[in-house]
mmCIF file of C-alpha atoms in Angstrom:
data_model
loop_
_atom_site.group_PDB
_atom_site.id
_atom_site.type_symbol
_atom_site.label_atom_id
_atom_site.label_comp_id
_atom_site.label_asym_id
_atom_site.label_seq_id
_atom_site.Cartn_x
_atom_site.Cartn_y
_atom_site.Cartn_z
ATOM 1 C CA UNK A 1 0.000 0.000 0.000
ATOM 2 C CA UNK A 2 1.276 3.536 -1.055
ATOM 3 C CA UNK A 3 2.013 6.025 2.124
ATOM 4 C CA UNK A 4 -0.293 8.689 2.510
ATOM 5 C CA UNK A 5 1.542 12.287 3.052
ATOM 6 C CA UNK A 6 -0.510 15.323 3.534
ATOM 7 C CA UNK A 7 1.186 18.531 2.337
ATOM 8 C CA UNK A 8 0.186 21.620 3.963
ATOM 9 C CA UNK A 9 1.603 24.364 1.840
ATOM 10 C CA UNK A 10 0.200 27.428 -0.469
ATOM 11 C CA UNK A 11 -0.984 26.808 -3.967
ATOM 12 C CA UNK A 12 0.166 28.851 -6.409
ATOM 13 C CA UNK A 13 -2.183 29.827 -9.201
ATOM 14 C CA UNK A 14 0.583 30.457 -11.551
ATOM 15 C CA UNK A 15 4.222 28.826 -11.378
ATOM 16 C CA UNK A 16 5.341 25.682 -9.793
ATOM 17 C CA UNK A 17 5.989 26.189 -6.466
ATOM 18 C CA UNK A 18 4.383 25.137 -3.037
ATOM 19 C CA UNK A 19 1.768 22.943 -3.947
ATOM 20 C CA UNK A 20 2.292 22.845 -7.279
ATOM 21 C CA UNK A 21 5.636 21.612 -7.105
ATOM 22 C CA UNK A 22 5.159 19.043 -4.534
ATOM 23 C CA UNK A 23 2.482 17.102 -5.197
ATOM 24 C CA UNK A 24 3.731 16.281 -8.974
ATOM 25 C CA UNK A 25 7.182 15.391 -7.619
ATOM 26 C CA UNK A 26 5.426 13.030 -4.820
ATOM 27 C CA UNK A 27 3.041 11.511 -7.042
ATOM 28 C CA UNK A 28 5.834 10.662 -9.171
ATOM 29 C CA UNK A 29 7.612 8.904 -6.393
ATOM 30 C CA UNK A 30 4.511 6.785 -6.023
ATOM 31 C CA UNK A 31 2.981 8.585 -2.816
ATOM 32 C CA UNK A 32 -0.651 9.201 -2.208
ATOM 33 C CA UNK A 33 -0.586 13.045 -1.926
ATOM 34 C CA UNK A 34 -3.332 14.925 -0.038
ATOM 35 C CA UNK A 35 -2.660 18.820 0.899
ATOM 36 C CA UNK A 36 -3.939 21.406 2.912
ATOM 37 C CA UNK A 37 -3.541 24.742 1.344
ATOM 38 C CA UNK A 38 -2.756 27.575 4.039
ATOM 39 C CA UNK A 39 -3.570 30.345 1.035
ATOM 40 C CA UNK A 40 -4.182 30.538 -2.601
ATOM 41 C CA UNK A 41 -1.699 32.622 -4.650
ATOM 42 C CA UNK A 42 -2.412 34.616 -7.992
ATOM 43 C CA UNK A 43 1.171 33.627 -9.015
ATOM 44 C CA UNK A 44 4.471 33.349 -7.666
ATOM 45 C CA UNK A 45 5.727 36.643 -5.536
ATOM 46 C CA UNK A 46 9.043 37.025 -8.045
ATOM 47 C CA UNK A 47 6.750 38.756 -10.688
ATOM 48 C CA UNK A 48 6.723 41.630 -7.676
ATOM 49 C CA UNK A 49 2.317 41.875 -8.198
ATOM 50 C CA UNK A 50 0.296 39.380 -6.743
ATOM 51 C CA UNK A 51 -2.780 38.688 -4.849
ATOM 52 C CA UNK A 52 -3.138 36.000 -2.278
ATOM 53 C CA UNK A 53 -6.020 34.837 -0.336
ATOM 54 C CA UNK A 54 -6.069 33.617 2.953
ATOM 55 C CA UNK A 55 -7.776 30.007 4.105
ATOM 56 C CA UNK A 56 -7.029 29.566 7.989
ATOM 57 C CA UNK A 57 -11.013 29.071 8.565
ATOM 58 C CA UNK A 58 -10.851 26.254 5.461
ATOM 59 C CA UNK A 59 -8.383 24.729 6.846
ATOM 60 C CA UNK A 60 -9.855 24.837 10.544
ATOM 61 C CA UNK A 61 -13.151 23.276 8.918
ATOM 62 C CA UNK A 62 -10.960 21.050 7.064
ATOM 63 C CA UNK A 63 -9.431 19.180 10.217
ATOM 64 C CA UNK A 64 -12.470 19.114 11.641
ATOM 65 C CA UNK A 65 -14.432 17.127 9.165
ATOM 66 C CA UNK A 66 -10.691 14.867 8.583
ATOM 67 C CA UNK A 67 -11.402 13.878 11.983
ATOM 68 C CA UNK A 68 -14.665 12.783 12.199
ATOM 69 C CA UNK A 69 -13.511 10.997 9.159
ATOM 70 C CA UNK A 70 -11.278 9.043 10.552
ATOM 71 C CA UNK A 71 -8.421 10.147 8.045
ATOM 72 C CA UNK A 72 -4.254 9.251 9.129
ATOM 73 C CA UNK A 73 -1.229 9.975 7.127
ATOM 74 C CA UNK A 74 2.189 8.527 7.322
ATOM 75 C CA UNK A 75 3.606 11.947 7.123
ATOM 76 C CA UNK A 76 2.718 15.492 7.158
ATOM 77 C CA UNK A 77 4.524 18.312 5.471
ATOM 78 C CA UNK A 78 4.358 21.591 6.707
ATOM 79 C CA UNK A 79 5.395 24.855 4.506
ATOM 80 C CA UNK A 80 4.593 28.059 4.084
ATOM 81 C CA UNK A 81 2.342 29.876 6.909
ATOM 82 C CA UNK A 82 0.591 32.658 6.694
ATOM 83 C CA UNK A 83 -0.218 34.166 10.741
ATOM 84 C CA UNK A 84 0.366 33.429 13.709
ATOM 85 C CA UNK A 85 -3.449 32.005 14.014
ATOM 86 C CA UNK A 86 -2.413 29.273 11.388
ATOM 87 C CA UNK A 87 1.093 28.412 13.070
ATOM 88 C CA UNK A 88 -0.793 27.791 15.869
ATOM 89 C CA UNK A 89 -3.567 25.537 13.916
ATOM 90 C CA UNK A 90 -0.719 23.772 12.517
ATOM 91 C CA UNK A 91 1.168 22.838 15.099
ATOM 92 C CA UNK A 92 -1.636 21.688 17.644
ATOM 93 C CA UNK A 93 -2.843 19.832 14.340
ATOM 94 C CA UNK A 94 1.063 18.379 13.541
ATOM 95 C CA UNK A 95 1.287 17.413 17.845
ATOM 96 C CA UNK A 96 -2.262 15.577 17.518
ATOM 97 C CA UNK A 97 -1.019 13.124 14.791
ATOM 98 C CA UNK A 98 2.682 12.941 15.217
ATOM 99 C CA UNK A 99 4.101 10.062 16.741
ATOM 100 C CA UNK A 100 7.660 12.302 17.918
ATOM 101 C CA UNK A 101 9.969 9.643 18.001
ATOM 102 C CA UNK A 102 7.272 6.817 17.634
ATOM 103 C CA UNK A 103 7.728 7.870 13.921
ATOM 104 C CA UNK A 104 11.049 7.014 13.393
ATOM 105 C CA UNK A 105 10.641 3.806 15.745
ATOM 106 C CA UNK A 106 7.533 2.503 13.689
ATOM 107 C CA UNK A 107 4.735 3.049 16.143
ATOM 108 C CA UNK A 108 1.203 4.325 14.887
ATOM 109 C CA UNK A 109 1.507 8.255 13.710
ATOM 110 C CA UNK A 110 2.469 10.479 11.425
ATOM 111 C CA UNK A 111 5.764 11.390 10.879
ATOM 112 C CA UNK A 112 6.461 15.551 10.789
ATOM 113 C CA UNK A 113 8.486 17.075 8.247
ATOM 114 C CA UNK A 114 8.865 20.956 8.721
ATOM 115 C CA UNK A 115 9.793 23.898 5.980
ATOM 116 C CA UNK A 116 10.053 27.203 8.576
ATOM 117 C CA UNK A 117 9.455 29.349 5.440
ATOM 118 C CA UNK A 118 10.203 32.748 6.902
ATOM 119 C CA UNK A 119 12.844 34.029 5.497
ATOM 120 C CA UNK A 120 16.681 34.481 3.715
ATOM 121 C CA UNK A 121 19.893 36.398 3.096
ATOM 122 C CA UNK A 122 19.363 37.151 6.482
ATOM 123 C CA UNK A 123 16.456 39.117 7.385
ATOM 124 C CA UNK A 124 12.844 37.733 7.362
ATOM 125 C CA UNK A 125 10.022 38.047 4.835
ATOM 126 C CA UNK A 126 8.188 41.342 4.933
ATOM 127 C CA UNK A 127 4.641 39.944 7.386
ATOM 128 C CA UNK A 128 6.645 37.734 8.697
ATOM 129 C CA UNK A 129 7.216 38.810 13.076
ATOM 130 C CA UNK A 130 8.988 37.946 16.009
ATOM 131 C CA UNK A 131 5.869 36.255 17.251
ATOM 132 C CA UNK A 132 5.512 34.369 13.930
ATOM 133 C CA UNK A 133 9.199 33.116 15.085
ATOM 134 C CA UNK A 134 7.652 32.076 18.443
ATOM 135 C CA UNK A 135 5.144 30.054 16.819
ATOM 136 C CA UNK A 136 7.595 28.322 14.384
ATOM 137 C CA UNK A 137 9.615 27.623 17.303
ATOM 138 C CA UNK A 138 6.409 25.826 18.953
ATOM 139 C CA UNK A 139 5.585 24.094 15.363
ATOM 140 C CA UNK A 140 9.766 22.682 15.305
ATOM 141 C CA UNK A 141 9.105 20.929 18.625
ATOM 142 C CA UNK A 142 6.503 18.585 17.044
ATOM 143 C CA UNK A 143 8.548 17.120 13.873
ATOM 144 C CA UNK A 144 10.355 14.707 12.963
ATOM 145 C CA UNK A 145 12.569 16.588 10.530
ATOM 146 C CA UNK A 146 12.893 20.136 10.100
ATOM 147 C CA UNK A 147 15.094 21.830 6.990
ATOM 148 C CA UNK A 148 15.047 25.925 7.315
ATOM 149 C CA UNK A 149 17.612 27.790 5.451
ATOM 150 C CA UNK A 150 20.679 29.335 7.246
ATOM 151 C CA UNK A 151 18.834 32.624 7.941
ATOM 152 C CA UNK A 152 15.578 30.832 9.586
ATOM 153 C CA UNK A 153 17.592 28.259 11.606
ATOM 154 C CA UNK A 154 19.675 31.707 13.227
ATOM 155 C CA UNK A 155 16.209 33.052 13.643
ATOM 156 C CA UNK A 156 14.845 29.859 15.012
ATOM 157 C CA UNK A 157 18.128 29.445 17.334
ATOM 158 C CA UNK A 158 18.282 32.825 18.592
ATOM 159 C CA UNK A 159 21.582 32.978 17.250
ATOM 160 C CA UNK A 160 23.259 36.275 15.348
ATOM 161 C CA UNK A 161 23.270 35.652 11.536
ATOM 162 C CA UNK A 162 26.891 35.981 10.007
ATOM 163 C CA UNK A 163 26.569 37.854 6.094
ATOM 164 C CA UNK A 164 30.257 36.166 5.658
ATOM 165 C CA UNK A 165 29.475 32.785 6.847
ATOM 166 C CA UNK A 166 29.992 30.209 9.373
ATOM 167 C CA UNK A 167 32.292 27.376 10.277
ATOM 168 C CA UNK A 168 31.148 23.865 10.405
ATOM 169 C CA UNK A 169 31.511 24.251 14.734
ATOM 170 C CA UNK A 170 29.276 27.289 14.571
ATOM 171 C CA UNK A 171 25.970 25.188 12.322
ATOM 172 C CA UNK A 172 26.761 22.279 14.789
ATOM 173 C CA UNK A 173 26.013 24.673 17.402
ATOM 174 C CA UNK A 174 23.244 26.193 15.817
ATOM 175 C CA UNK A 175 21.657 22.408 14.805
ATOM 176 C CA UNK A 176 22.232 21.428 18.756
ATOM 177 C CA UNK A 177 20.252 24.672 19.753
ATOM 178 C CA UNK A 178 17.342 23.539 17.314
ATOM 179 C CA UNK A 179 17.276 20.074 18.858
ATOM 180 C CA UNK A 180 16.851 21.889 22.386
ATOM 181 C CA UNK A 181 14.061 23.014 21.021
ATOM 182 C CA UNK A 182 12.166 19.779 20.436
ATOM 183 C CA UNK A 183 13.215 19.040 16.600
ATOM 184 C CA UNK A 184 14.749 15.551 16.098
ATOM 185 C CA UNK A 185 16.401 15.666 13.179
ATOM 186 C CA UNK A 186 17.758 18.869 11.375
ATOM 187 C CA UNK A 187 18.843 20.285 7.871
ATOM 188 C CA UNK A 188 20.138 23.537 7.295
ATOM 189 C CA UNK A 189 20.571 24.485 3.912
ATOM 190 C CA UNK A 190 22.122 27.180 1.776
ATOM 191 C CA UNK A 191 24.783 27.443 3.914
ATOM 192 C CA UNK A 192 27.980 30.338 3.291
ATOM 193 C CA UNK A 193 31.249 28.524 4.820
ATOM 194 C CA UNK A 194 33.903 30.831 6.256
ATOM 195 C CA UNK A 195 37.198 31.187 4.635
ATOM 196 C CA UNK A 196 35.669 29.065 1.453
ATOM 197 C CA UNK A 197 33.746 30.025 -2.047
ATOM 198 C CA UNK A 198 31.551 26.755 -1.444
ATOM 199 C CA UNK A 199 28.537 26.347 0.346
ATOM 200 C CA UNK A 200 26.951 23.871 2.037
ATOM 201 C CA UNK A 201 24.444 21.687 4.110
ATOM 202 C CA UNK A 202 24.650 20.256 7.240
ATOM 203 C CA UNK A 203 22.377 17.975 9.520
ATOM 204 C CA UNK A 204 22.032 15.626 12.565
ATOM 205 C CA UNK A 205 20.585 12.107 11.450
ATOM 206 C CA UNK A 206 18.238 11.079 15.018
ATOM 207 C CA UNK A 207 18.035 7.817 14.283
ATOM 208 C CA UNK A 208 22.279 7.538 13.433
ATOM 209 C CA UNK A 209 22.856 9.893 16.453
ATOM 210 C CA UNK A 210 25.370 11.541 13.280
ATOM 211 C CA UNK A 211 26.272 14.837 12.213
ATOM 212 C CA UNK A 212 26.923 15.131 8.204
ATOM 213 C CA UNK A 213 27.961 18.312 5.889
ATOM 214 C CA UNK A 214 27.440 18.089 2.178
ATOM 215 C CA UNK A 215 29.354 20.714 0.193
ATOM 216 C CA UNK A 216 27.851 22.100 -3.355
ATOM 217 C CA UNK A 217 28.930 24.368 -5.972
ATOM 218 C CA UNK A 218 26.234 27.221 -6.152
ATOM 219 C CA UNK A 219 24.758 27.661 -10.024
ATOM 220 C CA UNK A 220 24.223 31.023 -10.292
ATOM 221 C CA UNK A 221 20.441 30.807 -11.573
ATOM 222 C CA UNK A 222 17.514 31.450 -9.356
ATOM 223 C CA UNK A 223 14.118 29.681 -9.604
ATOM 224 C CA UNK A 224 11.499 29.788 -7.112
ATOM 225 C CA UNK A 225 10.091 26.704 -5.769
ATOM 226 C CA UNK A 226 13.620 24.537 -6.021
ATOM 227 C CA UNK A 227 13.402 24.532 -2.211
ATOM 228 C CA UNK A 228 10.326 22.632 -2.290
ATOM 229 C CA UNK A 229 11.228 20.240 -5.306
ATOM 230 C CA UNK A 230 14.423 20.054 -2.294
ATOM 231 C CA UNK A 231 11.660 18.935 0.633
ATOM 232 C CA UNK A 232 9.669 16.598 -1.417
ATOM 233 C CA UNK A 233 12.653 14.480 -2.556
ATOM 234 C CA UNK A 234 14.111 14.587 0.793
ATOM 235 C CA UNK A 235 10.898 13.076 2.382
ATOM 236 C CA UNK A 236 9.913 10.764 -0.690
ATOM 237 C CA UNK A 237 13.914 9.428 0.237
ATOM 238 C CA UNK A 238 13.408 8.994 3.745
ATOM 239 C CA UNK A 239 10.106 7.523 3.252
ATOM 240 C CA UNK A 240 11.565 4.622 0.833
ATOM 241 C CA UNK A 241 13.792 3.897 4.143
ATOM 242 C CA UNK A 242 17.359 5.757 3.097
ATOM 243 C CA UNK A 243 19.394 7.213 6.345
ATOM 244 C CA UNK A 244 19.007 11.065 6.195
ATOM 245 C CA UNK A 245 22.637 12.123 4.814
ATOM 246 C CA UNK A 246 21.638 9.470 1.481
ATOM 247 C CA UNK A 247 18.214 11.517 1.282
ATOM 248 C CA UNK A 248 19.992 14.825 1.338
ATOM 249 C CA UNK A 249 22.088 14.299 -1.020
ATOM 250 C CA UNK A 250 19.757 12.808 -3.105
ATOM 251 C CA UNK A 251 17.608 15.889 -3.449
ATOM 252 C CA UNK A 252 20.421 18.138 -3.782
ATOM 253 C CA UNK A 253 21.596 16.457 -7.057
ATOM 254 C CA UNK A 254 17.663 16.492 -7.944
ATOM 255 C CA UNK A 255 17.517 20.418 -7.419
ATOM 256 C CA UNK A 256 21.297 20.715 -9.410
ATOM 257 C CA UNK A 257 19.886 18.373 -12.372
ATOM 258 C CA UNK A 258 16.748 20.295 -13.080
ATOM 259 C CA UNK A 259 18.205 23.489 -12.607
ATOM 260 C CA UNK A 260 20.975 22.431 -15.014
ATOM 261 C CA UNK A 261 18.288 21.492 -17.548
ATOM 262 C CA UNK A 262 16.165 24.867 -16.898
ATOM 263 C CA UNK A 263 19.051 27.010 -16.637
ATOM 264 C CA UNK A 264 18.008 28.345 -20.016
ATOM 265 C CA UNK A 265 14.670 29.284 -19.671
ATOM 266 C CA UNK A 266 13.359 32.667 -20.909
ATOM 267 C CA UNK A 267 10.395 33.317 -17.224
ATOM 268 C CA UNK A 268 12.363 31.878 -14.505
ATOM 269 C CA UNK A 269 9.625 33.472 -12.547
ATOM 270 C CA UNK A 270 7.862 30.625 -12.958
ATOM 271 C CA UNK A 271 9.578 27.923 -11.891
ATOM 272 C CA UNK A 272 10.604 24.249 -13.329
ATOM 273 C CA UNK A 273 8.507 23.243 -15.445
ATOM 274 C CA UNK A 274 8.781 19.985 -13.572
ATOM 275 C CA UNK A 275 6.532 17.916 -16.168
ATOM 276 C CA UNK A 276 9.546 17.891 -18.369
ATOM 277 C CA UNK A 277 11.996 17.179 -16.314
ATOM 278 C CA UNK A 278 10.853 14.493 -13.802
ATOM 279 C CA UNK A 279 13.095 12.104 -15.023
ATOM 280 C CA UNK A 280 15.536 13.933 -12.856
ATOM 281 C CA UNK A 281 13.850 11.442 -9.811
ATOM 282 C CA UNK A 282 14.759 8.537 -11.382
ATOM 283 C CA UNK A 283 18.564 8.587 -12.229
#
């Protein structure tokens, strides 16, 4: 039987990103993909005009009906939020099904997989607060697996963000803060290392009780949404039973591949046009 994983994310109107990136690169990997949407966007926010929508009383309806269902998922993906109201939802919602470490020991529950989505290059999106942080912090404590960039883990950490980088002891110490916090297993990514033109990412494995650092040469092409394509083939690796540091790297050569591919693309705003590429997955 195919493992159910609920995505709870914003769809995207226009561009693949969110939603729309994840569910096609899940189904692909054979999951059965449910999601939650946490707002509905025009189009992606690169194109600079954009309207978005809202859906915390959907979702709140949503949950409610799910329950009296009876629906369970293997795993639950959490993305971008919009208020503090929804963190909140969310992470009562994530506590209610997880299984903490019961999901990485095979008892009944979901296991958690976390996106902070607040922020980059150091500062935080513009909406995004301090209280928002709070909440994120609260949401962290219930998964599994969390994988904010370097700016939302120094958020998340309470720990200065460094514009020239950081040594490998300094993310250790930032990824042993985060587990303080209640997160099991951790990925930071888009990482600047001092003294070095390369950056990386780094993680603690819970289950191999290992630290890991993967270095990457940056291709100097943006796309939205790669972040997600990131997430989903991360999970979808860890789901099939690899150890973290395999899944990692798996979805970082993913991301590189398809990037590679797309590098050429006239509206970047878009994203990947991932229905021509998902042969990516399978090498």
């Amino acid at each position: 039987m195919h493992k159910k994983i609920l995505l709870i994310n914003d769809m995207a109107g226009y561009g693949k990103v969110a939603l729309s990136a994840m569910i096609p690169v899940l189904s692909h990997m054979k999951y059965e993909v449910f999601n939650l949407p946490t707002a509905l966007v025009s189009n992606t926010l690169d194109y600079g005009k954009f309207d978005i929508l809202e859906t915390t009383d959907y979702m709140r309806n949503s949950m409610k009906v799910w329950d009296e269902l009876g629906f369970e998922f293997d795993a639950i993906s959490t993305g971008f939020i919009v208020s503090e109201e929804q963190a909140k939802l969310v992470a009562e919602f994530c506590a209610c099904k997880s299984a903490g470490k019961g999901a990485l020991g095979g008892k009944k529950g979901a296991a958690v997989f976390t996106d902070p989505i607040m922020g980059d290059d150091g500062k935080l999106y513009n909406g995004v607060t301090e209280n928002t942080v709070q909440m994120m912090r609260r949401l962290i404590s219930a998964a599994d697996y969390i994988v904010p960039n370097y700016t939302e883990a120094a958020y998340l950490a309470q720990i200065p963000y460094c514009p020239e980088g950081a040594s490998a002891d300094e993310i250790y110490a930032m990824i042993d803060r985060l587990r303080t916090l209640g997160a099991k297993s951790v990925i930071i990514t888009s990482i600047v290392m001092k003294d070095t033109e390369k950056k990386s990412v780094m993680g603690y494995d819970f289950l191999k009780k290992d630290y890991f650092k993967l270095d990457f040469d940056e291709i100097p092409v943006r796309f939205p949404g790669t972040g997600d394509i990131f997430s989903s083939v991360l999970m979808g690796g860890i789901l099939e039973g690899n150890d973290l540091k395999s899944a990692t790297q798996r979805a970082m050569d993913t991301v590189r591949n398809m990037i590679v591919e797309n590098q050429n693309n006239k509206d970047k705003y878009k994203g990947i046009p991932l229905e021509l590429c998902m042969e990516a997955l399978d090498r």
